[in-house]
C-alpha cells in the first residue's frame, strides 16, 4: 500500500519504518526540516533499538522518504496515518492544536485529489475527538464528506519506548475503529503481515481502548507501589509478596473482575480492604489508591439506588439479594444496601432469590440480614413470576442464570434497572438502563 505518516516523532518514526519494512511505500511528513533530513539520510530521528537499521534499509530500497509538503504526501498515497503529539494542557485536557493543523493540511490536499483517500488517527485522543474535531476539520478544509468522499478511522498504537519494534511486529492486538467496509479492508491489508488478533470496532470504542489500557497500567503501578510501602513499614519483602501474587493467573493477572458492573460485597473483599487501610493509617501511611477503593465501591451502590429513584416511587421487584449468584451469603451485599434504602424511602419492595431461605440461614449471615431488614420475611416472594408481576421497576441484582434472560418476560410498562448486564437487554429498548452500559 501507499501510506503517508503525519508526524515523525516517536510513534510516527516507528510506524514509518515498520510499515516500510513490510514492503509498503511510506512517505513521512513533518514540519521539522531536521527530522525530514534524517529520514532521507536513512537515519532515525529518535532513539529506539533497531529503528536506525530499519529506516536505513527502507530508504535504501526506495520504500521510505520524508517531506515537509503535506499536499505532496497526500496526493502520492492512498491512506494517511496521523501520529502527531497530543500533549496535556495546564488544566489536564488534551491539546489538539497539532491535530487540527494536520487535518487542515490533509483536507486542503483532498480538494485536488480525485481518488478516494482514508485518514486514520494513531495519536492518542479522547473518545469523541475524531467525531467532533478530526472529521469537522477535514470536511471544512476539503469541502468533502467523511464516510462518502474519504474514509476516517481510529487505529491506536500500543508501543513502549525501548521495545517499540517488538511491540509493533508482535502486538497483543490490533484495533481498528471504522464505520465503512472499504476503510476497514484497507487497514486489514496494511496489517496483513502482523500475526495478532485484529479487532474491528466503533471509532469511539477504539479511542477509549487506549485510555483504558494506559490508565490500567498506571493503576497497576500505583497498586504495586502502595503494597510496597505497606510491606516496607512492616519489614516484609514486597517483591516476594508480588512474585507470589503474580503466579495467580486465574484471578490476579486475568480478565476476572474486569467487567464493569455493580459493587463488590461478601465476607472477604470489604472486610480485608477495610482492615488493610486501617492498619496503614495506624502506621501513619498515606495510601490514596487503596484508601479510595471502598468509597468508590460505595459510590457504585449509590448509583444503583439513584437509577431506581429517578424512575419515581413505583413498586420495585429485586431479583437476587445475595452479593453474587450461586450463594446465600448476604454479608455486605450491596443489593441488600439498596433494599434497605428503598424501604427507608417508602418503596413497595418484593425480593426473589431462590438461594435465600430464612429457615436455612444461620449464624452471622442470618444476623446480618435481620439487622439490616428486620421484616424481610414479608418482602420475599416464592417465584420469579411473582416478582415480575409485582414490580413496575425490575432490578436485576446478581448474575443468576434465571435472571439473565428475562427480556421477553418484561411488560412494556415495566422498567428494568440492570446491575449485571443480562444477555437479552437489547430487546427491552427504551425501558432499560444498565449501571455502566
Short mmCIF file of C-alpha atoms in Angstrom, two decimals:
data_model
loop_
_atom_site.label_atom_id
_atom_site.label_comp_id
_atom_site.label_asym_id
_atom_site.label_seq_id
_atom_site.Cartn_x
_atom_site.Cartn_y
_atom_site.Cartn_z
CA UNK A 1 0.00 0.00 0.00
CA UNK A 2 0.96 3.67 -0.34
CA UNK A 3 0.92 5.29 3.11
CA UNK A 4 1.68 8.77 4.41
CA UNK A 5 2.57 9.21 8.08
CA UNK A 6 1.99 12.66 9.58
CA UNK A 7 4.33 13.34 12.48
CA UNK A 8 7.83 11.87 12.65
CA UNK A 9 8.21 11.82 16.40
CA UNK A 10 8.43 8.60 18.38
CA UNK A 11 5.23 6.93 17.15
CA UNK A 12 5.42 8.27 13.60
CA UNK A 13 9.05 7.31 13.06
CA UNK A 14 8.49 3.76 14.34
CA UNK A 15 5.29 3.43 12.31
CA UNK A 16 7.01 4.68 9.14
CA UNK A 17 9.99 2.37 9.50
CA UNK A 18 7.99 -0.73 10.40
CA UNK A 19 5.38 -0.40 7.66
CA UNK A 20 8.07 0.21 5.04
CA UNK A 21 9.79 -2.98 6.19
CA UNK A 22 6.65 -4.88 5.13
CA UNK A 23 7.06 -3.57 1.62
CA UNK A 24 4.57 -0.70 1.87
CA UNK A 25 5.54 2.59 0.22
CA UNK A 26 5.72 5.18 3.01
CA UNK A 27 6.01 8.97 2.93
CA UNK A 28 6.75 10.60 6.28
CA UNK A 29 5.59 14.17 6.85
CA UNK A 30 6.86 16.60 9.46
CA UNK A 31 7.33 20.40 9.64
CA UNK A 32 10.79 19.96 11.21
CA UNK A 33 13.42 20.02 8.49
CA UNK A 34 15.89 18.18 10.74
CA UNK A 35 13.61 15.14 11.08
CA UNK A 36 12.87 15.08 7.37
CA UNK A 37 16.57 15.26 6.56
CA UNK A 38 17.45 12.44 8.96
CA UNK A 39 14.85 10.12 7.45
CA UNK A 40 16.01 10.87 3.91
CA UNK A 41 19.59 10.14 5.01
CA UNK A 42 18.44 6.75 6.27
CA UNK A 43 18.74 7.72 9.93
CA UNK A 44 16.25 7.52 12.79
CA UNK A 45 15.02 10.86 14.23
CA UNK A 46 14.51 9.21 17.65
CA UNK A 47 16.49 6.75 19.74
CA UNK A 48 14.87 3.32 19.59
CA UNK A 49 16.50 -0.12 19.43
CA UNK A 50 16.63 -1.39 15.84
CA UNK A 51 14.89 1.61 14.31
CA UNK A 52 18.00 3.08 12.66
CA UNK A 53 18.71 -0.12 10.77
CA UNK A 54 15.05 -0.48 9.76
CA UNK A 55 14.86 3.05 8.39
CA UNK A 56 18.24 2.79 6.66
CA UNK A 57 17.18 -0.38 4.88
CA UNK A 58 13.80 1.07 3.83
CA UNK A 59 15.31 4.27 2.44
CA UNK A 60 17.97 2.30 0.55
CA UNK A 61 15.28 0.17 -1.06
CA UNK A 62 13.20 3.22 -2.00
CA UNK A 63 10.29 2.32 0.27
CA UNK A 64 10.57 5.30 2.61
CA UNK A 65 11.07 9.01 2.14
CA UNK A 66 10.18 12.13 4.11
CA UNK A 67 8.90 15.58 3.20
CA UNK A 68 7.53 18.78 4.71
CA UNK A 69 4.97 19.02 1.90
CA UNK A 70 1.64 17.63 3.14
CA UNK A 71 -0.04 18.03 -0.25
CA UNK A 72 2.68 16.01 -1.96
CA UNK A 73 2.31 13.24 0.60
CA UNK A 74 -1.49 13.02 0.36
CA UNK A 75 -1.53 13.03 -3.45
CA UNK A 76 1.17 10.34 -3.55
CA UNK A 77 -0.57 7.94 -1.15
CA UNK A 78 -3.87 6.18 -0.53
CA UNK A 79 -4.02 6.37 3.25
CA UNK A 80 -2.72 8.84 5.84
CA UNK A 81 -1.85 7.93 9.42
CA UNK A 82 -1.90 10.83 11.88
CA UNK A 83 0.79 10.35 14.55
CA UNK A 84 1.20 13.88 15.91
CA UNK A 85 1.50 14.65 19.62
CA UNK A 86 -1.47 15.34 21.88
CA UNK A 87 0.18 16.83 24.99
CA UNK A 88 -1.62 17.96 28.11
CA UNK A 89 -2.86 21.49 28.60
CA UNK A 90 -2.34 23.07 32.02
CA UNK A 91 -5.86 22.01 33.05
CA UNK A 92 -5.21 18.39 32.05
CA UNK A 93 -7.21 18.46 28.83
CA UNK A 94 -5.66 17.34 25.54
CA UNK A 95 -4.04 19.91 23.31
CA UNK A 96 -5.47 19.12 19.86
CA UNK A 97 -3.85 22.06 18.05
CA UNK A 98 -1.38 19.84 16.15
CA UNK A 99 -4.23 17.54 15.12
CA UNK A 100 -6.23 20.46 13.77
CA UNK A 101 -3.26 21.79 11.83
CA UNK A 102 -2.58 18.42 10.21
CA UNK A 103 -6.26 17.93 9.37
CA UNK A 104 -6.33 21.32 7.69
CA UNK A 105 -3.31 20.33 5.60
CA UNK A 106 -4.72 16.95 4.65
CA UNK A 107 -8.14 18.42 3.94
CA UNK A 108 -6.69 21.09 1.66
CA UNK A 109 -4.83 18.40 -0.30
CA UNK A 110 -8.01 16.33 -0.64
CA UNK A 111 -9.60 19.19 -2.62
CA UNK A 112 -7.34 18.31 -5.55
CA UNK A 113 -7.46 14.54 -5.13
CA UNK A 114 -9.80 12.61 -7.40
CA UNK A 115 -9.31 9.15 -5.93
CA UNK A 116 -10.57 8.13 -2.52
CA UNK A 117 -8.30 8.67 0.48
CA UNK A 118 -8.52 7.46 4.07
CA UNK A 119 -7.38 9.35 7.17
CA UNK A 120 -6.57 7.23 10.22
CA UNK A 121 -5.72 8.61 13.68
CA UNK A 122 -3.00 6.79 15.61
CA UNK A 123 -2.44 9.64 18.05
CA UNK A 124 -3.92 9.05 21.49
CA UNK A 125 -7.17 11.01 21.60
CA UNK A 126 -10.11 11.10 23.99
CA UNK A 127 -13.38 9.46 22.89
CA UNK A 128 -15.29 11.82 20.62
CA UNK A 129 -12.20 13.59 19.27
CA UNK A 130 -12.41 12.03 15.81
CA UNK A 131 -16.14 12.69 15.62
CA UNK A 132 -16.04 16.23 16.99
CA UNK A 133 -12.61 17.54 15.96
CA UNK A 134 -10.98 15.47 13.21
CA UNK A 135 -13.97 14.97 10.92
CA UNK A 136 -15.20 18.60 11.08
CA UNK A 137 -11.69 19.92 10.38
CA UNK A 138 -11.21 17.58 7.42
CA UNK A 139 -14.65 18.36 5.98
CA UNK A 140 -14.17 22.11 6.40
CA UNK A 141 -10.80 22.11 4.67
CA UNK A 142 -11.74 19.70 1.87
CA UNK A 143 -15.36 20.53 1.21
CA UNK A 144 -15.93 16.78 1.11
CA UNK A 145 -17.94 14.38 3.27
CA UNK A 146 -16.38 11.86 5.66
CA UNK A 147 -17.52 8.31 5.01
CA UNK A 148 -18.56 9.25 1.48
CA UNK A 149 -15.69 11.08 -0.21
CA UNK A 150 -12.95 9.94 2.16
CA UNK A 151 -12.56 7.34 4.90
CA UNK A 152 -11.89 8.06 8.57
CA UNK A 153 -10.87 5.76 11.39
CA UNK A 154 -9.01 5.16 14.62
CA UNK A 155 -6.00 2.86 14.95
CA UNK A 156 -4.44 3.36 18.40
CA UNK A 157 -0.82 2.33 18.92
CA UNK A 158 0.43 0.18 21.78
CA UNK A 159 4.16 0.89 21.66
CA UNK A 160 6.54 1.05 24.60
CA UNK A 161 9.73 3.03 24.38
CA UNK A 162 12.69 0.67 24.30
CA UNK A 163 10.69 -2.24 22.85
CA UNK A 164 8.70 -0.39 20.19
CA UNK A 165 9.71 -2.53 17.21
CA UNK A 166 8.98 -5.73 19.11
CA UNK A 167 5.61 -4.29 20.14
CA UNK A 168 4.83 -3.23 16.57
CA UNK A 169 5.67 -6.58 14.98
CA UNK A 170 4.13 -8.73 17.75
CA UNK A 171 1.35 -6.70 19.42
CA UNK A 172 -1.21 -8.24 21.78
CA UNK A 173 -3.92 -6.85 19.49
CA UNK A 174 -4.53 -4.58 16.53
CA UNK A 175 -7.55 -2.31 16.94
CA UNK A 176 -9.30 -0.52 14.09
CA UNK A 177 -12.27 1.76 14.72
CA UNK A 178 -14.04 2.35 11.41
CA UNK A 179 -17.54 2.80 10.06
CA UNK A 180 -17.21 1.69 6.44
CA UNK A 181 -16.05 -1.61 5.00
CA UNK A 182 -13.67 -0.07 2.47
CA UNK A 183 -11.57 1.69 5.11
CA UNK A 184 -11.63 -1.47 7.22
CA UNK A 185 -10.35 -3.52 4.28
CA UNK A 186 -7.51 -1.05 3.72
CA UNK A 187 -6.40 -1.30 7.34
CA UNK A 188 -6.70 -5.08 7.32
CA UNK A 189 -4.43 -5.17 4.27
CA UNK A 190 -2.00 -2.74 5.90
CA UNK A 191 -1.64 -5.02 8.93
CA UNK A 192 -1.82 -8.27 6.94
CA UNK A 193 1.74 -9.31 7.81
CA UNK A 194 1.22 -8.96 11.56
CA UNK A 195 0.11 -12.11 13.36
CA UNK A 196 -2.12 -10.71 16.08
CA UNK A 197 -5.87 -10.55 16.73
CA UNK A 198 -7.33 -7.77 14.57
CA UNK A 199 -10.34 -6.24 16.28
CA UNK A 200 -12.78 -4.09 14.32
CA UNK A 201 -14.99 -1.86 16.44
CA UNK A 202 -16.54 1.61 16.53
CA UNK A 203 -14.42 4.74 16.41
CA UNK A 204 -15.32 5.71 19.99
CA UNK A 205 -14.53 2.25 21.39
CA UNK A 206 -11.15 2.28 19.63
CA UNK A 207 -10.37 5.70 21.09
CA UNK A 208 -11.36 4.54 24.58
CA UNK A 209 -9.38 1.29 24.45
CA UNK A 210 -6.06 3.15 24.50
CA UNK A 211 -7.09 5.13 27.58
CA UNK A 212 -8.37 2.01 29.33
CA UNK A 213 -5.04 0.30 28.67
CA UNK A 214 -2.87 3.16 29.86
CA UNK A 215 -4.91 4.03 32.94
CA UNK A 216 -4.99 0.35 33.93
CA UNK A 217 -1.20 0.22 33.62
CA UNK A 218 -0.97 3.31 35.81
CA UNK A 219 -3.31 1.75 38.38
CA UNK A 220 -1.16 -1.39 38.49
CA UNK A 221 1.98 0.65 39.14
CA UNK A 222 0.27 2.65 41.88
CA UNK A 223 -1.18 -0.53 43.44
CA UNK A 224 2.20 -2.28 43.50
CA UNK A 225 3.88 0.78 44.94
CA UNK A 226 1.31 1.17 47.75
CA UNK A 227 1.62 -2.54 48.59
CA UNK A 228 5.37 -1.95 48.67
CA UNK A 229 5.03 1.00 51.05
CA UNK A 230 2.79 -1.07 53.33
CA UNK A 231 5.17 -4.05 53.28
CA UNK A 232 8.27 -1.97 53.95
CA UNK A 233 6.69 -0.46 57.06
CA UNK A 234 6.30 -4.00 58.43
CA UNK A 235 9.71 -5.23 57.20
CA UNK A 236 8.07 -7.58 54.68
CA UNK A 237 9.77 -8.25 51.33
CA UNK A 238 7.30 -6.64 48.91
CA UNK A 239 8.94 -8.23 45.86
CA UNK A 240 8.48 -11.70 47.31
CA UNK A 241 4.83 -10.86 48.04
CA UNK A 242 4.21 -9.64 44.50
CA UNK A 243 6.15 -12.54 42.96
CA UNK A 244 3.69 -14.92 44.60
CA UNK A 245 0.78 -12.58 43.74
CA UNK A 246 1.72 -12.70 40.04
CA UNK A 247 1.72 -16.51 39.94
CA UNK A 248 -2.07 -16.41 40.17
CA UNK A 249 -3.23 -16.08 36.57
CA UNK A 250 -6.73 -17.36 37.36
CA UNK A 251 -7.78 -14.24 39.27
CA UNK A 252 -4.93 -11.76 39.86
CA UNK A 253 -3.49 -11.49 36.34
CA UNK A 254 -6.54 -12.28 34.26
CA UNK A 255 -9.72 -10.82 32.87
CA UNK A 256 -11.62 -11.79 36.02
CA UNK A 257 -13.15 -8.82 37.87
CA UNK A 258 -12.52 -6.58 34.82
CA UNK A 259 -16.06 -6.26 33.50
CA UNK A 260 -17.96 -3.11 34.57
CA UNK A 261 -20.85 -3.92 36.87
CA UNK A 262 -22.17 -3.46 40.37
CA UNK A 263 -20.35 -3.02 43.68
CA UNK A 264 -18.40 -5.85 45.27
CA UNK A 265 -19.63 -7.34 48.52
CA UNK A 266 -19.39 -10.54 50.56
CA UNK A 267 -17.47 -11.57 53.61
CA UNK A 268 -13.94 -11.03 52.26
CA UNK A 269 -13.30 -8.07 49.97
CA UNK A 270 -14.88 -5.24 52.01
CA UNK A 271 -13.52 -6.58 55.28
CA UNK A 272 -9.98 -7.07 54.03
CA UNK A 273 -9.72 -3.73 52.27
CA UNK A 274 -11.06 -2.04 55.40
CA UNK A 275 -8.56 -3.85 57.65
CA UNK A 276 -5.54 -3.09 55.45
CA UNK A 277 -6.46 0.59 55.13
CA UNK A 278 -7.00 0.85 58.88
CA UNK A 279 -3.63 -0.78 59.55
CA UNK A 280 -1.96 1.63 57.10
CA UNK A 281 -3.45 4.60 58.94
CA UNK A 282 -2.21 3.22 62.26
CA UNK A 283 1.26 3.14 60.70
CA UNK A 284 0.87 6.76 59.50
CA UNK A 285 0.99 5.65 55.86
CA UNK A 286 -0.70 7.63 53.11
CA UNK A 287 -2.07 5.11 50.58
CA UNK A 288 -4.52 7.14 48.45
CA UNK A 289 -5.28 4.42 45.89
CA UNK A 290 -6.10 1.72 48.42
CA UNK A 291 -7.88 4.25 50.60
CA UNK A 292 -10.21 5.18 47.73
CA UNK A 293 -11.34 1.61 46.97
CA UNK A 294 -14.22 1.40 49.47
CA UNK A 295 -15.51 4.94 48.80
CA UNK A 296 -15.51 4.14 45.06
CA UNK A 297 -17.38 0.90 45.73
CA UNK A 298 -19.94 2.68 47.88
CA UNK A 299 -20.45 5.27 45.15
CA UNK A 300 -21.38 2.50 42.72
CA UNK A 301 -24.02 1.29 45.17
CA UNK A 302 -25.40 4.83 45.34
CA UNK A 303 -25.52 4.96 41.53
CA UNK A 304 -27.66 1.84 41.56
CA UNK A 305 -30.08 3.36 44.06
CA UNK A 306 -30.24 6.65 42.13
CA UNK A 307 -31.14 4.81 38.92
CA UNK A 308 -34.15 3.35 40.68
CA UNK A 309 -35.14 6.55 42.48
CA UNK A 310 -35.19 8.62 39.30
CA UNK A 311 -38.00 6.42 37.95
CA UNK A 312 -40.35 7.60 40.70
CA UNK A 313 -41.91 5.77 43.63
CA UNK A 314 -43.18 2.71 41.77
CA UNK A 315 -43.43 -0.86 43.10
CA UNK A 316 -39.98 -2.47 42.93
CA UNK A 317 -39.02 -6.12 42.50
CA UNK A 318 -35.45 -7.16 43.31
CA UNK A 319 -34.11 -10.23 41.51
CA UNK A 320 -31.24 -11.60 43.57
CA UNK A 321 -30.27 -10.40 47.02
CA UNK A 322 -27.01 -12.25 47.75
CA UNK A 323 -23.81 -10.45 46.75
CA UNK A 324 -23.33 -12.84 43.81
CA UNK A 325 -25.17 -15.68 42.10
CA UNK A 326 -24.95 -19.23 43.45
CA UNK A 327 -24.60 -18.33 47.12
CA UNK A 328 -26.79 -17.39 50.06
CA UNK A 329 -24.11 -15.12 51.52
CA UNK A 330 -25.74 -11.76 52.30
CA UNK A 331 -22.91 -10.22 54.30
CA UNK A 332 -22.18 -6.74 52.97
CA UNK A 333 -24.28 -7.42 49.88
CA UNK A 334 -24.67 -4.11 48.02
CA UNK A 335 -28.10 -5.24 46.81
CA UNK A 336 -29.19 -5.55 50.42
CA UNK A 337 -27.98 -1.99 50.97
CA UNK A 338 -30.21 -0.82 48.11
CA UNK A 339 -33.18 -2.72 49.54
CA UNK A 340 -32.67 -1.03 52.90
CA UNK A 341 -32.57 2.42 51.28
CA UNK A 342 -35.68 1.73 49.22
CA UNK A 343 -37.63 0.60 52.29
CA UNK A 344 -36.46 3.66 54.18
CA UNK A 345 -37.82 5.84 51.36
CA UNK A 346 -41.21 4.12 51.46
CA UNK A 347 -40.97 1.97 48.32
CA UNK A 348 -43.17 -1.12 47.94
CA UNK A 349 -40.46 -3.79 47.59
CA UNK A 350 -40.55 -7.51 46.83
CA UNK A 351 -37.49 -9.77 46.63
CA UNK A 352 -36.91 -13.04 44.83
CA UNK A 353 -33.76 -15.08 45.35
CA UNK A 354 -34.01 -18.85 45.03
CA UNK A 355 -30.92 -19.29 47.23
CA UNK A 356 -32.33 -17.32 50.17
CA UNK A 357 -34.50 -19.15 52.69
CA UNK A 358 -34.88 -17.67 56.17
CA UNK A 359 -35.34 -21.13 57.65
CA UNK A 360 -31.95 -22.20 56.31
CA UNK A 361 -29.93 -19.09 57.07
CA UNK A 362 -27.79 -19.39 60.18
CA UNK A 363 -25.15 -17.54 62.15
CA UNK A 364 -23.63 -14.24 61.07
CA UNK A 365 -25.33 -14.40 57.69
CA UNK A 366 -28.82 -14.50 59.25
CA UNK A 367 -27.93 -11.94 61.91
CA UNK A 368 -26.69 -9.53 59.24
CA UNK A 369 -29.89 -9.86 57.21
CA UNK A 370 -32.24 -9.39 60.17
CA UNK A 371 -30.22 -6.44 61.42
CA UNK A 372 -30.48 -4.76 58.02
CA UNK A 373 -34.12 -5.64 57.31
CA UNK A 374 -35.95 -6.99 60.39
CA UNK A 375 -39.20 -7.65 58.50
CA UNK A 376 -37.56 -9.25 55.46
CA UNK A 377 -39.87 -12.29 55.57
CA UNK A 378 -42.78 -10.13 54.39
CA UNK A 379 -40.80 -8.99 51.34
CA UNK A 380 -39.69 -12.36 49.97
CA UNK A 381 -41.72 -13.94 47.15
CA UNK A 382 -41.57 -17.59 46.14
CA UNK A 383 -41.19 -17.36 42.38
CA UNK A 384 -39.74 -15.26 39.60
CA UNK A 385 -43.24 -14.90 38.18
CA UNK A 386 -44.44 -13.39 41.47
CA UNK A 387 -41.59 -10.89 41.39
CA UNK A 388 -42.18 -9.92 37.75
CA UNK A 389 -45.90 -9.45 38.30
CA UNK A 390 -45.36 -7.14 41.31
CA UNK A 391 -42.77 -4.67 40.18
CA UNK A 392 -43.12 -1.76 37.83
CA UNK A 393 -39.36 -1.48 38.32
CA UNK A 394 -37.41 -4.74 37.96
CA UNK A 395 -33.92 -4.61 39.47
CA UNK A 396 -31.56 -7.38 38.37
CA UNK A 397 -29.30 -7.67 41.41
CA UNK A 398 -27.00 -10.59 40.64
CA UNK A 399 -25.97 -12.77 37.74
CA UNK A 400 -28.18 -15.80 38.36
CA UNK A 401 -28.79 -17.53 35.01
CA UNK A 402 -32.53 -17.38 35.68
CA UNK A 403 -32.46 -13.58 35.61
CA UNK A 404 -30.25 -13.12 32.56
CA UNK A 405 -32.96 -13.97 30.03
CA UNK A 406 -35.99 -12.06 31.30
CA UNK A 407 -36.11 -9.74 28.30
CA UNK A 408 -39.11 -11.47 26.71
CA UNK A 409 -40.99 -11.65 30.04
CA UNK A 410 -40.95 -7.96 30.94
CA UNK A 411 -44.13 -5.99 30.20
CA UNK A 412 -43.96 -2.82 28.06
CA UNK A 413 -44.94 -0.74 31.11
CA UNK A 414 -42.11 -2.10 33.27
CA UNK A 415 -38.64 -0.61 33.70
CA UNK A 416 -35.52 -2.72 34.11
CA UNK A 417 -32.55 -1.49 36.16
CA UNK A 418 -29.75 -3.91 35.34
CA UNK A 419 -26.76 -4.18 37.68
CA UNK A 420 -25.20 -7.25 35.99
CA UNK A 421 -25.84 -6.92 32.19
CA UNK A 422 -28.45 -9.51 31.27
CA UNK A 423 -28.00 -11.29 27.94
CA UNK A 424 -31.18 -10.14 26.22
CA UNK A 425 -31.26 -6.49 27.29
CA UNK A 426 -31.36 -5.28 23.67
CA UNK A 427 -35.00 -6.43 23.46
CA UNK A 428 -36.01 -4.01 26.21
CA UNK A 429 -35.08 -0.83 24.33
CA UNK A 430 -36.32 2.37 26.00
CA UNK A 431 -37.34 0.89 29.35
CA UNK A 432 -33.89 -0.47 30.14
CA UNK A 433 -30.94 1.08 31.97
CA UNK A 434 -27.65 -0.64 32.76
CA UNK A 435 -25.46 0.69 35.54
CA UNK A 436 -22.31 1.04 33.40
CA UNK A 437 -23.55 0.49 29.85
#
